Amino acid sequence: MFNLILFGPPGSGKGTQSENIIAANGLQHLSTGNLLRNEITNQTPLGLKAKTFMDAGQLVPDEVVIGMVDNFMNAHPRANGFLFDGFPRTTAQCIALDALLQQKGTEINVVLALEVGEQELVKRLLGRGATSGRSDDTNETVIRARIKEYHDKTTAVATYYAQFNKVVNVKGEGTVESIYANLKKEIDARI
Ligand code: AP5
């Protein structure tokens, strides 16, 4: 198995770049943001609980997200590997993910961290908010709250994996194609 974390702040291009990476490498895409939005659309109890946090730009509690990831991985027992997008987002989620992977006899191979300046992040997310209907993209205060959560809680994920020398920084500004070419180089060197 090959397991990759695509890491970066809100709007850094994780979802955009995931599409090419999963297509090229046959990985299973695990986006906790997408899973949570599906739960909201289906009006499940989990979705109703998560919506309050997401609309405020705050992280959903660890136990909710970890349970959802466990279910998703168990539902894909024959996956060649997973691309984790938007997960893990806290040190507790890193520890839980390592344990889940260890149970399956595998591990995280690399963390590719997209680097994008804050002004560009806000511009991208407000741009998408104008058309996508994603409620957490339409309000700049909520976008800035998401970026703050990233600095306060999620940068710890890079620190956690850096202790195992698994983090590679990749410039996340430029064209989608040029960024993908750099990500591909790092993946091809390891897969
Ligand atoms: P989530 O859905 O994960 O959102 P996010 O991290 O805020 O990230 P985005 O999807 O907004 O950005 P992205 O990096 O994927 O960029 P994208 O490719 O979309 O999470 C939403 C919420 O769910 C969280 O706030 C939290 O409440 C909750 N949640 C999710 N996971 C959780 C977890 N593990 N624990 C707790 N809570 C969790 O691109 C963004 C825009 O930029 C697009 O319009 C795109 O077209 C554009 N773009 C992309 N690349 C470029 C480029 N190179 N140049 C110009 N524009 C570009």
mmCIF file of C-alpha atoms and ligand atoms in Angstrom:
data_model
loop_
_atom_site.group_PDB
_atom_site.id
_atom_site.type_symbol
_atom_site.label_atom_id
_atom_site.label_comp_id
_atom_site.label_asym_id
_atom_site.label_seq_id
_atom_site.Cartn_x
_atom_site.Cartn_y
_atom_site.Cartn_z
ATOM 1 C CA MET A 1 0.000 0.000 0.000
ATOM 2 C CA PHE A 2 1.026 3.590 -0.601
ATOM 3 C CA ASN A 3 -0.493 6.135 1.780
ATOM 4 C CA LEU A 4 -0.113 9.832 1.242
ATOM 5 C CA ILE A 5 -1.278 12.858 3.213
ATOM 6 C CA LEU A 6 -1.910 15.938 1.102
ATOM 7 C CA PHE A 7 -1.497 18.680 3.666
ATOM 8 C CA GLY A 8 -2.036 22.432 3.624
ATOM 9 C CA PRO A 9 -4.264 25.286 4.773
ATOM 10 C CA PRO A 10 -7.859 25.798 3.577
ATOM 11 C CA GLY A 11 -7.785 26.725 -0.111
ATOM 12 C CA SER A 12 -4.239 25.470 -0.734
ATOM 13 C CA GLY A 13 -5.447 23.116 -3.496
ATOM 14 C CA LYS A 14 -5.688 19.770 -1.686
ATOM 15 C CA GLY A 15 -8.984 18.796 -3.330
ATOM 16 C CA THR A 16 -7.926 20.089 -6.749
ATOM 17 C CA GLN A 17 -4.608 18.220 -6.772
ATOM 18 C CA SER A 18 -6.135 15.058 -5.260
ATOM 19 C CA GLU A 19 -8.074 14.371 -8.445
ATOM 20 C CA ASN A 20 -4.971 13.981 -10.640
ATOM 21 C CA ILE A 21 -3.025 12.096 -7.984
ATOM 22 C CA ILE A 22 -5.694 9.444 -7.356
ATOM 23 C CA ALA A 23 -6.274 8.982 -11.094
ATOM 24 C CA ALA A 24 -2.561 8.494 -11.787
ATOM 25 C CA ASN A 25 -1.812 6.202 -8.848
ATOM 26 C CA GLY A 26 -5.031 4.265 -8.237
ATOM 27 C CA LEU A 27 -5.356 5.524 -4.677
ATOM 28 C CA GLN A 28 -8.592 5.815 -2.709
ATOM 29 C CA HIS A 29 -9.431 9.461 -1.997
ATOM 30 C CA LEU A 30 -10.391 10.077 1.626
ATOM 31 C CA SER A 31 -11.509 13.693 2.098
ATOM 32 C CA THR A 32 -13.005 14.271 5.542
ATOM 33 C CA GLY A 33 -14.500 17.575 4.312
ATOM 34 C CA ASN A 34 -16.371 15.723 1.525
ATOM 35 C CA LEU A 35 -17.472 12.948 3.894
ATOM 36 C CA LEU A 36 -18.798 15.528 6.368
ATOM 37 C CA ARG A 37 -20.625 17.453 3.617
ATOM 38 C CA ASN A 38 -22.270 14.162 2.485
ATOM 39 C CA GLU A 39 -23.442 13.577 6.054
ATOM 40 C CA ILE A 40 -24.936 17.097 6.096
ATOM 41 C CA THR A 41 -26.682 16.570 2.748
ATOM 42 C CA ASN A 42 -28.159 13.305 4.060
ATOM 43 C CA GLN A 43 -29.147 15.064 7.312
ATOM 44 C CA THR A 44 -27.658 12.329 9.484
ATOM 45 C CA PRO A 45 -27.155 12.958 13.242
ATOM 46 C CA LEU A 46 -23.387 13.131 12.571
ATOM 47 C CA GLY A 47 -23.967 15.698 9.809
ATOM 48 C CA LEU A 48 -26.227 17.832 11.985
ATOM 49 C CA LYS A 49 -23.604 17.840 14.740
ATOM 50 C CA ALA A 50 -20.751 18.655 12.312
ATOM 51 C CA LYS A 51 -22.605 21.493 10.540
ATOM 52 C CA THR A 52 -22.525 23.816 13.559
ATOM 53 C CA PHE A 53 -18.729 23.560 13.737
ATOM 54 C CA MET A 54 -18.171 23.803 9.972
ATOM 55 C CA ASP A 55 -20.396 26.876 9.588
ATOM 56 C CA ALA A 56 -18.330 28.606 12.287
ATOM 57 C CA GLY A 57 -15.026 27.656 10.617
ATOM 58 C CA GLN A 58 -14.083 25.402 13.536
ATOM 59 C CA LEU A 59 -12.760 21.852 13.498
ATOM 60 C CA VAL A 60 -15.284 19.069 14.093
ATOM 61 C CA PRO A 61 -14.445 17.098 17.303
ATOM 62 C CA ASP A 62 -11.722 14.463 16.858
ATOM 63 C CA GLU A 63 -13.837 11.468 17.904
ATOM 64 C CA VAL A 64 -16.477 12.245 15.256
ATOM 65 C CA VAL A 65 -13.919 12.511 12.448
ATOM 66 C CA ILE A 66 -11.803 9.532 13.534
ATOM 67 C CA GLY A 67 -14.876 7.242 13.668
ATOM 68 C CA MET A 68 -15.842 8.364 10.165
ATOM 69 C CA VAL A 69 -12.335 7.677 8.808
ATOM 70 C CA ASP A 70 -12.265 4.235 10.435
ATOM 71 C CA ASN A 71 -15.617 3.384 8.772
ATOM 72 C CA PHE A 72 -14.419 4.617 5.379
ATOM 73 C CA MET A 73 -11.190 2.607 5.496
ATOM 74 C CA ASN A 74 -13.045 -0.532 6.571
ATOM 75 C CA ALA A 75 -15.441 -0.024 3.649
ATOM 76 C CA HIS A 76 -12.462 -0.131 1.225
ATOM 77 C CA PRO A 77 -10.509 -3.238 2.286
ATOM 78 C CA ARG A 78 -8.940 -3.779 -1.129
ATOM 79 C CA ALA A 79 -7.595 -0.233 -1.619
ATOM 80 C CA ASN A 80 -4.046 0.042 -3.037
ATOM 81 C CA GLY A 81 -3.551 2.933 -0.676
ATOM 82 C CA PHE A 82 -5.243 6.102 0.506
ATOM 83 C CA LEU A 83 -4.795 9.769 -0.263
ATOM 84 C CA PHE A 84 -5.778 11.592 2.926
ATOM 85 C CA ASP A 85 -7.106 15.096 2.136
ATOM 86 C CA GLY A 86 -8.002 17.329 5.082
ATOM 87 C CA PHE A 87 -7.126 14.587 7.570
ATOM 88 C CA PRO A 88 -5.383 14.380 10.006
ATOM 89 C CA ARG A 89 -5.879 17.909 11.333
ATOM 90 C CA THR A 90 -4.771 17.554 14.967
ATOM 91 C CA THR A 91 -2.079 15.577 16.777
ATOM 92 C CA ALA A 92 -4.807 13.297 18.213
ATOM 93 C CA GLN A 93 -5.953 12.525 14.661
ATOM 94 C CA CYS A 94 -2.332 11.731 13.631
ATOM 95 C CA ILE A 95 -1.979 9.255 16.493
ATOM 96 C CA ALA A 96 -5.348 7.652 15.680
ATOM 97 C CA LEU A 97 -4.481 7.380 11.984
ATOM 98 C CA ASP A 98 -1.114 5.773 12.694
ATOM 99 C CA ALA A 99 -2.907 3.196 14.881
ATOM 100 C CA LEU A 100 -5.533 2.445 12.198
ATOM 101 C CA LEU A 101 -2.827 1.986 9.558
ATOM 102 C CA GLN A 102 -0.706 -0.152 11.871
ATOM 103 C CA GLN A 103 -3.673 -2.507 12.369
ATOM 104 C CA LYS A 104 -3.667 -2.962 8.586
ATOM 105 C CA GLY A 105 0.123 -3.521 8.509
ATOM 106 C CA THR A 106 0.847 -0.276 6.706
ATOM 107 C CA GLU A 107 1.856 3.349 7.393
ATOM 108 C CA ILE A 108 2.009 6.885 5.994
ATOM 109 C CA ASN A 109 4.671 7.017 3.274
ATOM 110 C CA VAL A 110 4.842 10.775 2.776
ATOM 111 C CA VAL A 111 3.191 14.056 3.746
ATOM 112 C CA LEU A 112 3.176 16.535 0.864
ATOM 113 C CA ALA A 113 2.595 20.014 2.306
ATOM 114 C CA LEU A 114 1.272 22.708 -0.046
ATOM 115 C CA GLU A 115 2.538 26.194 0.805
ATOM 116 C CA VAL A 116 0.286 29.140 -0.130
ATOM 117 C CA GLY A 117 0.216 32.700 1.291
ATOM 118 C CA GLU A 118 -2.819 33.825 3.300
ATOM 119 C CA GLN A 119 -3.906 36.552 0.852
ATOM 120 C CA GLU A 120 -4.031 34.012 -1.980
ATOM 121 C CA LEU A 121 -5.989 31.538 0.204
ATOM 122 C CA VAL A 122 -8.664 34.120 1.029
ATOM 123 C CA LYS A 123 -8.886 35.189 -2.627
ATOM 124 C CA ARG A 124 -9.347 31.580 -3.819
ATOM 125 C CA LEU A 125 -11.968 30.693 -1.203
ATOM 126 C CA LEU A 126 -14.036 33.875 -1.684
ATOM 127 C CA GLY A 127 -13.816 33.232 -5.441
ATOM 128 C CA ARG A 128 -15.204 29.728 -5.029
ATOM 129 C CA GLY A 129 -17.813 30.976 -2.516
ATOM 130 C CA ALA A 130 -19.298 33.236 -5.173
ATOM 131 C CA THR A 131 -20.439 30.206 -7.186
ATOM 132 C CA SER A 132 -20.147 26.945 -5.211
ATOM 133 C CA GLY A 133 -22.776 27.414 -2.536
ATOM 134 C CA ARG A 134 -20.313 26.133 0.079
ATOM 135 C CA SER A 135 -21.549 27.988 3.144
ATOM 136 C CA ASP A 136 -18.087 28.202 4.747
ATOM 137 C CA ASP A 137 -16.660 29.990 1.658
ATOM 138 C CA THR A 138 -19.073 32.893 1.416
ATOM 139 C CA ASN A 139 -18.091 34.822 4.533
ATOM 140 C CA GLU A 140 -14.565 36.219 4.963
ATOM 141 C CA THR A 141 -14.848 36.037 8.779
ATOM 142 C CA VAL A 142 -15.490 32.281 8.567
ATOM 143 C CA ILE A 143 -12.637 31.826 6.059
ATOM 144 C CA ARG A 144 -10.258 33.638 8.424
ATOM 145 C CA ALA A 145 -11.527 31.496 11.333
ATOM 146 C CA ARG A 146 -10.681 28.353 9.287
ATOM 147 C CA ILE A 147 -7.183 29.690 8.624
ATOM 148 C CA LYS A 148 -6.789 30.463 12.341
ATOM 149 C CA GLU A 149 -7.847 26.907 13.267
ATOM 150 C CA TYR A 150 -5.204 25.691 10.815
ATOM 151 C CA HIS A 151 -2.469 27.756 12.528
ATOM 152 C CA ASP A 152 -3.665 26.952 16.064
ATOM 153 C CA LYS A 153 -4.305 23.199 15.701
ATOM 154 C CA THR A 154 -3.351 21.775 12.313
ATOM 155 C CA THR A 155 0.240 22.942 11.785
ATOM 156 C CA ALA A 156 0.991 20.451 14.598
ATOM 157 C CA VAL A 157 0.365 17.688 12.042
ATOM 158 C CA ALA A 158 3.456 18.752 10.064
ATOM 159 C CA THR A 159 5.471 18.867 13.295
ATOM 160 C CA TYR A 160 4.251 15.355 14.191
ATOM 161 C CA TYR A 161 5.282 13.780 10.863
ATOM 162 C CA ALA A 162 8.511 15.827 10.639
ATOM 163 C CA GLN A 163 9.858 13.787 13.570
ATOM 164 C CA PHE A 164 9.707 10.756 11.227
ATOM 165 C CA ASN A 165 11.195 12.748 8.280
ATOM 166 C CA LYS A 166 8.012 12.283 6.269
ATOM 167 C CA VAL A 167 7.212 15.909 5.350
ATOM 168 C CA VAL A 168 8.049 17.436 1.969
ATOM 169 C CA ASN A 169 7.080 21.076 1.306
ATOM 170 C CA VAL A 170 5.788 21.899 -2.168
ATOM 171 C CA LYS A 171 5.042 25.403 -3.485
ATOM 172 C CA GLY A 172 1.255 25.606 -3.860
ATOM 173 C CA GLU A 173 1.095 28.811 -5.926
ATOM 174 C CA GLY A 174 1.234 28.858 -9.720
ATOM 175 C CA THR A 175 -0.801 26.925 -12.247
ATOM 176 C CA VAL A 176 -2.607 23.729 -11.217
ATOM 177 C CA GLU A 177 -0.486 21.858 -13.792
ATOM 178 C CA SER A 178 2.889 23.153 -12.564
ATOM 179 C CA ILE A 179 2.018 22.332 -8.948
ATOM 180 C CA TYR A 180 0.876 18.843 -9.965
ATOM 181 C CA ALA A 181 4.171 18.290 -11.819
ATOM 182 C CA ASN A 182 6.080 19.002 -8.590
ATOM 183 C CA LEU A 183 3.812 16.755 -6.519
ATOM 184 C CA LYS A 184 4.148 13.970 -9.107
ATOM 185 C CA LYS A 185 7.960 14.143 -8.892
ATOM 186 C CA GLU A 186 7.815 13.591 -5.125
ATOM 187 C CA ILE A 187 5.296 10.739 -5.422
ATOM 188 C CA ASP A 188 7.109 8.971 -8.258
ATOM 189 C CA ALA A 189 10.321 9.035 -6.231
ATOM 190 C CA ARG A 190 8.611 7.090 -3.435
ATOM 191 C CA ILE A 191 5.857 4.887 -4.860
HETATM 192 P P1 AP5 B 1 -12.398 20.783 4.014
HETATM 193 O O1 AP5 B 1 -13.476 20.414 3.100
HETATM 194 O O2 AP5 B 1 -11.260 19.862 4.222
HETATM 195 O O3 AP5 B 1 -11.936 22.200 3.588
HETATM 196 P P2 AP5 B 1 -10.551 22.977 3.741
HETATM 197 O O4 AP5 B 1 -9.409 22.313 4.350
HETATM 198 O O5 AP5 B 1 -10.989 24.238 4.376
HETATM 199 O O6 AP5 B 1 -10.088 22.998 2.344
HETATM 200 P P3 AP5 B 1 -10.760 23.379 1.018
HETATM 201 O O7 AP5 B 1 -11.521 22.248 0.432
HETATM 202 O O8 AP5 B 1 -11.535 24.655 1.166
HETATM 203 O O9 AP5 B 1 -9.447 23.711 0.237
HETATM 204 P P4 AP5 B 1 -8.430 22.766 -0.513
HETATM 205 O O10 AP5 B 1 -7.071 22.876 0.083
HETATM 206 O O11 AP5 B 1 -8.989 21.395 -0.729
HETATM 207 O O12 AP5 B 1 -8.383 23.566 -1.866
HETATM 208 P P5 AP5 B 1 -9.256 23.315 -3.174
HETATM 209 O O13 AP5 B 1 -8.560 22.384 -4.078
HETATM 210 O O14 AP5 B 1 -10.661 23.018 -2.784
HETATM 211 O O15 AP5 B 1 -12.994 21.083 5.482
HETATM 212 C C1 AP5 B 1 -14.150 21.883 5.658
HETATM 213 C C2 AP5 B 1 -14.517 21.865 7.127
HETATM 214 O O16 AP5 B 1 -14.832 20.532 7.536
HETATM 215 C C3 AP5 B 1 -13.430 22.312 8.107
HETATM 216 O O17 AP5 B 1 -13.415 23.718 8.269
HETATM 217 C C4 AP5 B 1 -13.849 21.576 9.393
HETATM 218 O O18 AP5 B 1 -14.920 22.249 10.021
HETATM 219 C C5 AP5 B 1 -14.375 20.261 8.859
HETATM 220 N N1 AP5 B 1 -13.330 19.218 8.786
HETATM 221 C C6 AP5 B 1 -12.863 18.607 7.665
HETATM 222 N N2 AP5 B 1 -11.917 17.699 7.965
HETATM 223 C C7 AP5 B 1 -11.780 17.733 9.317
HETATM 224 C C8 AP5 B 1 -10.939 17.049 10.222
HETATM 225 N N3 AP5 B 1 -10.046 16.139 9.817
HETATM 226 N N4 AP5 B 1 -11.051 17.336 11.550
HETATM 227 C C9 AP5 B 1 -11.970 18.248 11.987
HETATM 228 N N5 AP5 B 1 -12.777 18.944 11.182
HETATM 229 C C10 AP5 B 1 -12.696 18.699 9.845
HETATM 230 O O19 AP5 B 1 -9.172 24.773 -3.835
HETATM 231 C C11 AP5 B 1 -9.803 25.890 -3.263
HETATM 232 C C12 AP5 B 1 -10.142 26.868 -4.415
HETATM 233 O O20 AP5 B 1 -8.914 27.324 -5.004
HETATM 234 C C13 AP5 B 1 -10.951 26.226 -5.554
HETATM 235 O O21 AP5 B 1 -11.864 27.159 -6.036
HETATM 236 C C14 AP5 B 1 -9.892 25.891 -6.610
HETATM 237 O O22 AP5 B 1 -10.420 25.893 -7.902
HETATM 238 C C15 AP5 B 1 -8.896 27.018 -6.400
HETATM 239 N N6 AP5 B 1 -7.519 26.618 -6.750
HETATM 240 C C16 AP5 B 1 -6.906 25.428 -6.485
HETATM 241 N N7 AP5 B 1 -5.642 25.429 -6.944
HETATM 242 C C17 AP5 B 1 -5.453 26.668 -7.500
HETATM 243 C C18 AP5 B 1 -4.324 27.274 -8.148
HETATM 244 N N8 AP5 B 1 -3.177 26.644 -8.304
HETATM 245 N N9 AP5 B 1 -4.471 28.538 -8.585
HETATM 246 C C19 AP5 B 1 -5.670 29.217 -8.428
HETATM 247 N N10 AP5 B 1 -6.773 28.675 -7.840
HETATM 248 C C20 AP5 B 1 -6.646 27.422 -7.375
#
